[in-house]
Coordinates of C-alpha atoms in Angstrom, one line a residue:
X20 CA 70.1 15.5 -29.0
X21 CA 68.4 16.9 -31.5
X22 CA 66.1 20.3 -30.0
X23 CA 64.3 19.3 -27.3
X24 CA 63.9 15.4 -27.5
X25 CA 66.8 12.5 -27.2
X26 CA 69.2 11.5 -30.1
X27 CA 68.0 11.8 -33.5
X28 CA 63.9 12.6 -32.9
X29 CA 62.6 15.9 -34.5
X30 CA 59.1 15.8 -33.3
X31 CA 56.9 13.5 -31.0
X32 CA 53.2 12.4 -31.9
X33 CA 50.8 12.2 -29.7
X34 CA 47.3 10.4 -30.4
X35 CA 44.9 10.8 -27.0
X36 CA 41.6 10.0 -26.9
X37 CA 39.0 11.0 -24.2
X38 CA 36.6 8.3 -23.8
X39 CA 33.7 10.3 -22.6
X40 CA 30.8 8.3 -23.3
X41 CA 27.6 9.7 -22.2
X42 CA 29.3 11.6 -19.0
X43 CA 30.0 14.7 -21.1
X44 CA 26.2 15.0 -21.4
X45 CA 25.2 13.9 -18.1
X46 CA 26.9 16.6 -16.2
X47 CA 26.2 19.2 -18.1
X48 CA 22.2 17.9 -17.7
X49 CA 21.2 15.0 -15.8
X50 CA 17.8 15.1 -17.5
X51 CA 19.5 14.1 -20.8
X52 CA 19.8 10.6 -19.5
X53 CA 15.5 11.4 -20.9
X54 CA 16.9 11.7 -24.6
X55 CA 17.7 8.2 -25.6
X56 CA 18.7 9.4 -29.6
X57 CA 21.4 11.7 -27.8
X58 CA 22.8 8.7 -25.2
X59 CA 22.9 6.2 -28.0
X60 CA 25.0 8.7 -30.1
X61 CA 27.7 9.0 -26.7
X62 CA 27.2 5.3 -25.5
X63 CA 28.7 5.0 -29.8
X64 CA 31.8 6.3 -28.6
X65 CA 33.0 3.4 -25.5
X66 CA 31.2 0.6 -27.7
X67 CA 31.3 0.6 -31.2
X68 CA 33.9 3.1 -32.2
X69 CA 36.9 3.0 -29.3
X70 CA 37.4 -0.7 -30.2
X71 CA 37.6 0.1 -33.6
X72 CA 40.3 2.8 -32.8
X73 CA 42.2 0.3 -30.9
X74 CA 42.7 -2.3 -33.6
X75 CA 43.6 1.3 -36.1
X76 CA 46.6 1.9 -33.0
X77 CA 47.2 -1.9 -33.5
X78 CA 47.6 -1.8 -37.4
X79 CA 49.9 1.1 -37.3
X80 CA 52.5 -0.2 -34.1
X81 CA 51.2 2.9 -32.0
X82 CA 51.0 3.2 -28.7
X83 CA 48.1 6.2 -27.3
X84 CA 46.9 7.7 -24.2
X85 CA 43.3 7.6 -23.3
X86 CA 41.4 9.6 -20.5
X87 CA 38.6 7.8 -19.3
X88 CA 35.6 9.7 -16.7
X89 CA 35.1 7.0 -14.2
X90 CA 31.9 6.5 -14.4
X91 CA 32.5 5.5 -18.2
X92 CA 35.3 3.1 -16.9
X93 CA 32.8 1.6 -14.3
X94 CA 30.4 1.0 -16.8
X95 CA 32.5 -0.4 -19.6
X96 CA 35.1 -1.9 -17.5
X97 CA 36.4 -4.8 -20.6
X98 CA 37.2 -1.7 -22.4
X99 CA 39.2 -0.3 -20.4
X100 CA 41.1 -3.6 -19.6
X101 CA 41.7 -4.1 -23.2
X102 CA 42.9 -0.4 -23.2
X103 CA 45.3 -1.1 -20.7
X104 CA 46.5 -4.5 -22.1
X105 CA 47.4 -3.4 -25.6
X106 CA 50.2 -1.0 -23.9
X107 CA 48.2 1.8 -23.4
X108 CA 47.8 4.3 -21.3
X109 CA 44.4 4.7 -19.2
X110 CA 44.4 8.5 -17.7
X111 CA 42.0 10.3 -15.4
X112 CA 39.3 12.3 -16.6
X113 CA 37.4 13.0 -14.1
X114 CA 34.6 10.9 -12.7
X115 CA 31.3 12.5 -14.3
X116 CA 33.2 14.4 -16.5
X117 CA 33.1 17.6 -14.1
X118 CA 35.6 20.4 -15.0
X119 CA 36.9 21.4 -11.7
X120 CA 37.0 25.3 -12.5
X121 CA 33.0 24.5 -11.2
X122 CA 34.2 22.9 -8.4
X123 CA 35.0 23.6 -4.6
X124 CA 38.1 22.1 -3.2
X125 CA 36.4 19.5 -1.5
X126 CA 34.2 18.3 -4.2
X127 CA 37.4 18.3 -6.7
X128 CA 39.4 16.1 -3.6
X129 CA 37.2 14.0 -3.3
X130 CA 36.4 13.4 -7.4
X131 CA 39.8 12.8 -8.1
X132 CA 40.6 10.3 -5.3
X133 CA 37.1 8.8 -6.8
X134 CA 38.3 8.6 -10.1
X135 CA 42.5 7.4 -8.9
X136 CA 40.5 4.6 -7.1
X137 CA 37.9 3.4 -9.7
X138 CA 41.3 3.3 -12.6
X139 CA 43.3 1.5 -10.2
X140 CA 40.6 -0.9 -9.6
X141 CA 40.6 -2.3 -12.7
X142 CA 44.3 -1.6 -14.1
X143 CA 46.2 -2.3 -11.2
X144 CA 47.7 0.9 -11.5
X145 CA 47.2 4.2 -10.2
X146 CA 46.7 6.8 -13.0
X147 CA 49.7 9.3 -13.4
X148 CA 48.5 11.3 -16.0
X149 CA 45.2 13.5 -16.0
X150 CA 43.4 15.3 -18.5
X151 CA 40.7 17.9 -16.9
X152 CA 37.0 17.5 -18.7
X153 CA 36.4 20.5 -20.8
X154 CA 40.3 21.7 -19.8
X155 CA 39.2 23.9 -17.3
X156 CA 41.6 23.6 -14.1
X157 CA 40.6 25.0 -10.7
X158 CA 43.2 27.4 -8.8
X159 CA 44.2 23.8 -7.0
X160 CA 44.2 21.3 -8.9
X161 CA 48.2 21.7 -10.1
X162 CA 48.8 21.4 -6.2
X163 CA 46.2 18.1 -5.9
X164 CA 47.4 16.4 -8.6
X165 CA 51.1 17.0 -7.8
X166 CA 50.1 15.6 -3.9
X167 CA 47.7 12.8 -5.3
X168 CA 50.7 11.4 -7.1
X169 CA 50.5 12.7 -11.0
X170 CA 53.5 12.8 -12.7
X171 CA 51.7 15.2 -15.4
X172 CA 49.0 17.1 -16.6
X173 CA 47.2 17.5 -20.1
X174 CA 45.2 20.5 -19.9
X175 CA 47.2 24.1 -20.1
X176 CA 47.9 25.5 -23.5
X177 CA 50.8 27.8 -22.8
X178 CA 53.4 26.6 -25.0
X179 CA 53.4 23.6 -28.4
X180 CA 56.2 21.3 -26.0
X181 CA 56.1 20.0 -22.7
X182 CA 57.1 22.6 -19.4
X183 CA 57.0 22.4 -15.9
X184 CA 54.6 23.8 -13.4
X185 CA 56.2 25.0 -10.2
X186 CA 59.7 23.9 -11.0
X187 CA 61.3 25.2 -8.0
X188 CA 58.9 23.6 -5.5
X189 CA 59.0 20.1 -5.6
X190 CA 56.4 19.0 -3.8
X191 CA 54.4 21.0 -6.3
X192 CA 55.8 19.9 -9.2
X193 CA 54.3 18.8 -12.1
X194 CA 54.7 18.4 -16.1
X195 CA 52.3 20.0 -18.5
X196 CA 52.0 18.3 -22.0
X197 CA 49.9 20.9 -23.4
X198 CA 46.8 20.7 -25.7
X199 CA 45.2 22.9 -28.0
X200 CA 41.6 24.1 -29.4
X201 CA 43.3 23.8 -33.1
X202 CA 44.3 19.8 -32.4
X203 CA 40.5 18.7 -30.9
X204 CA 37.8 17.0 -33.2
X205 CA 34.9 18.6 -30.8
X206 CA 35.1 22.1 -32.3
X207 CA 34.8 20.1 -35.9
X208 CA 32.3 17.6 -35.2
X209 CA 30.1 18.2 -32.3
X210 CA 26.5 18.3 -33.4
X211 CA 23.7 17.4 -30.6
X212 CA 20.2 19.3 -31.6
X213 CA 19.2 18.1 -28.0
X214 CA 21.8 19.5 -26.1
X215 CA 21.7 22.8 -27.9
X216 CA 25.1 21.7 -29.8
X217 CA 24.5 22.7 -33.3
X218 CA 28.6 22.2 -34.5
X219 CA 30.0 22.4 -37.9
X220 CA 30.0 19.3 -38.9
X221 CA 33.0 19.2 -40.5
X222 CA 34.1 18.0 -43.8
X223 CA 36.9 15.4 -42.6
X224 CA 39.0 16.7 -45.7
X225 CA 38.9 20.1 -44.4
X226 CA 40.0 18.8 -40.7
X227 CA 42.8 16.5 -41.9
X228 CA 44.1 19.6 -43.9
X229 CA 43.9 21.8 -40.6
X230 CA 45.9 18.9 -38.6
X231 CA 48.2 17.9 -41.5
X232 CA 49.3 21.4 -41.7
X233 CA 49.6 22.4 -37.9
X234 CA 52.0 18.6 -37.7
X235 CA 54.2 20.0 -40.5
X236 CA 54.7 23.5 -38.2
X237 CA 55.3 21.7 -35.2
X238 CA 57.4 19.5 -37.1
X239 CA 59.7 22.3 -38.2
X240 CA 60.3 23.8 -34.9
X241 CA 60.4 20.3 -33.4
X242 CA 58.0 20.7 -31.3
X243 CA 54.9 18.3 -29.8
X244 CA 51.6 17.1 -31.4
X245 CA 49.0 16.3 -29.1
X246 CA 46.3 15.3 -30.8
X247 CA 43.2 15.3 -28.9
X248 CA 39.9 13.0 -30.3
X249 CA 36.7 11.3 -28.9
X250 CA 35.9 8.2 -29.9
X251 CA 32.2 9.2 -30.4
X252 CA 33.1 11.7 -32.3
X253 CA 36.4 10.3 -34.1
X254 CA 35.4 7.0 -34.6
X255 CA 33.1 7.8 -37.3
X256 CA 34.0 5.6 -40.3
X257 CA 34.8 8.4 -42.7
X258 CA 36.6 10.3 -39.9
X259 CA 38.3 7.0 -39.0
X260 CA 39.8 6.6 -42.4
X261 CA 40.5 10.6 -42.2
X262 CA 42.8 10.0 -39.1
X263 CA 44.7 6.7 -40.8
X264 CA 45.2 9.0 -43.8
X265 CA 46.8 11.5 -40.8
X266 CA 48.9 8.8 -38.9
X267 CA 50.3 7.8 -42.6
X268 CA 51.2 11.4 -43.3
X269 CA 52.9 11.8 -40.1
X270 CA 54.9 8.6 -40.5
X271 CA 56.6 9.6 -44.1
X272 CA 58.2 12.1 -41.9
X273 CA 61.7 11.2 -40.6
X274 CA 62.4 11.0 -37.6
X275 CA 59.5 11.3 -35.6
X276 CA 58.1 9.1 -32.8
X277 CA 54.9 8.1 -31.9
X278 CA 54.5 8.2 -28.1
X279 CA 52.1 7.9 -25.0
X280 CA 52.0 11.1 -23.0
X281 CA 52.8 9.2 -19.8
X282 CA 56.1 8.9 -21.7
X283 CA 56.7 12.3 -22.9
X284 CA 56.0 13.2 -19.2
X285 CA 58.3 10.9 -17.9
X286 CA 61.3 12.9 -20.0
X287 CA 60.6 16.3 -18.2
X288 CA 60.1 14.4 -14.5

C-alpha cells in the first residue's frame, strides 16, 4: 500500500453531483413554484446540463456518484435510469431536499424510507450511499442510516479521507467520505435575485485555480478529493469546459484513481 489506499494509488478523485433540480428551492419556499424565471433556471440542471455531464464522465472513462432528491428522480425518472446504466452511482438526497437538522425523528424516518423506496423503484437497487441536503445531519440520522442499510455517508467534514462513525458499535456503524465548503460550486456560483441568493458569480478561472490547488494538497498528503457540483450550477458551458480543464489536470498526475464514492466506502466497510 501506498498511505491510506491499495497498491500503488496516491490519491482518489471523486466527482459527485447533486441533482437538485427545483427541490432546493421548493423547500426552502413552496411559493417559488410562482417564479417561473427561477424554476426554469433549476429544472436546467436534471434537463439540459446533467446529460451533458454524463457524456463529459463518458469522454474521460470516469465513473461519478450522484445524489438525487426523490422528488427530482420521480419527475425525471429517464435520467436517472441513464445515470444508473452508465455505471454510476444514484445516492439519496433526500426527498424535497429537506436537511434533516429541521427535522423530527419521525418526519426524517419516514423521508428517508420515502426517498430508499422511490431510488429502488427505478434502479433496482436500494441506495447505500446518502448525501444530506444542505449537509446538515440531525442527532439520528448516523443511527437511521446505519439501521436503514447505508454503507456510508457524505456529509461530515471532519477530516480530507474517509473515517468511521461509531466504530466500535456495529450496528451503528457507518463510513463518512467527507465533503467540504472549499470543494462545492454553490458558494461560487449561486445567484437567484428571487430567492434572495445574490452569490459571487464566480469567474470559472478563479474556481478551477481554487480546486486545482486544493487537488495538488490533497494529492501530497494522499488524501481524498470530493468534489461536490450541481448540474444546474456546473453544467454551465463555460463552467463545463472549466471542470474538463480540472479532470485533465488531475489525470497528468500519477497514480491517481478516479472513483465512485460507493466504492471508496466499500474499502473502510
Amino acid at each position: 500500500m501506498s498511505g491510506i489506499w491499495p497498491g500503488n494509488t496516491q490519491c482518489v478523485a471523486m466527482l459527485t453531483f447533486d441533482v437538485d433540480g427545483v427541490s432546493s428551492w421548493l423547500w426552502r419556499d413552496a411559493n417559488f413554484a410562482k417564479f417561473p424565471s427561477l424554476m426554469s433556471m433549476a429544472e436546467y440542471g436534471p434537463s439540459v446540463a446533467a446529460p451533458r455531464l454524463l457524456d463529459l464522465l463518458d469522454k474521460h472513462g470516469i465513473k461519478a456518484s450522484f445524489y438525487v432528491p426523490g422528488y427530482v428522480a420521480e419527475t425525471h425518472v429517464e435520467l436517472v435510469e441513464d445515470i444508473a446504466n452508465r455505471g454510476h452511482e444514484v445516492g439519496h438526497h433526500g426527498y424535497m431536499h429537506e436537511p434533516p437538522g429541521y427535522l423530527d425523528p419521525e418526519q426524517e424516518t419516514e423521508i428517508l424510507e420515502k426517498g430508499i423506496n422511490i431510488l429502488k423503484g427505478i434502479t433496482g437497487q436500494a441506495p447505500t450511499g446518502y448525501r444530506s441536503p444542505s449537509w446538515e445531519l440531525s442527532e439520528v440520522s448516523v443511527d437511521l442510516l446505519a439501521s436503514h442499510g447505508f454503507s456510508y455517508d457524505s456529509s461530515l467534514m471532519g477530516d480530507d479521507a474517509p473515517y468511521v462513525l461509531n466504530a466500535n458499535d456495529p450496528a451503528r456503524r457507518l463510513v463518512e467520505v467527507p465533503v467540504s465548503w472549499l470543494l462545492d460550486d454553490a458558494p461560487n456560483f449561486v445567484y437567484a435575485p428571487a430567492a434572495n441568493r445574490l452569490g459571487p458569480m464566480r469567474n470559472p478561472d478563479e474556481v478551477y485555480g481554487a480546486w486545482a490547488a486544493e487537488f495538488e494538497g490533497l494529492y501530497h498528503y494522499g488524501r481524498a478529493f470530493n468534489l461536490t457540483m450541481h448540474p444546474q450550477y456546473i453544467g454551465r458551458p463555460g463552467r463545463l469546459l472549466m471542470l474538463e480543464r480540472l479532470i485533465n489536470h488531475i489525470q497528468s498526475f500519477p497514480n491517481v484513481q478516479f472513483m465512485r464514492v460507493c466504492d471508496v466506502a466499500e474499502m473502510w466497510s
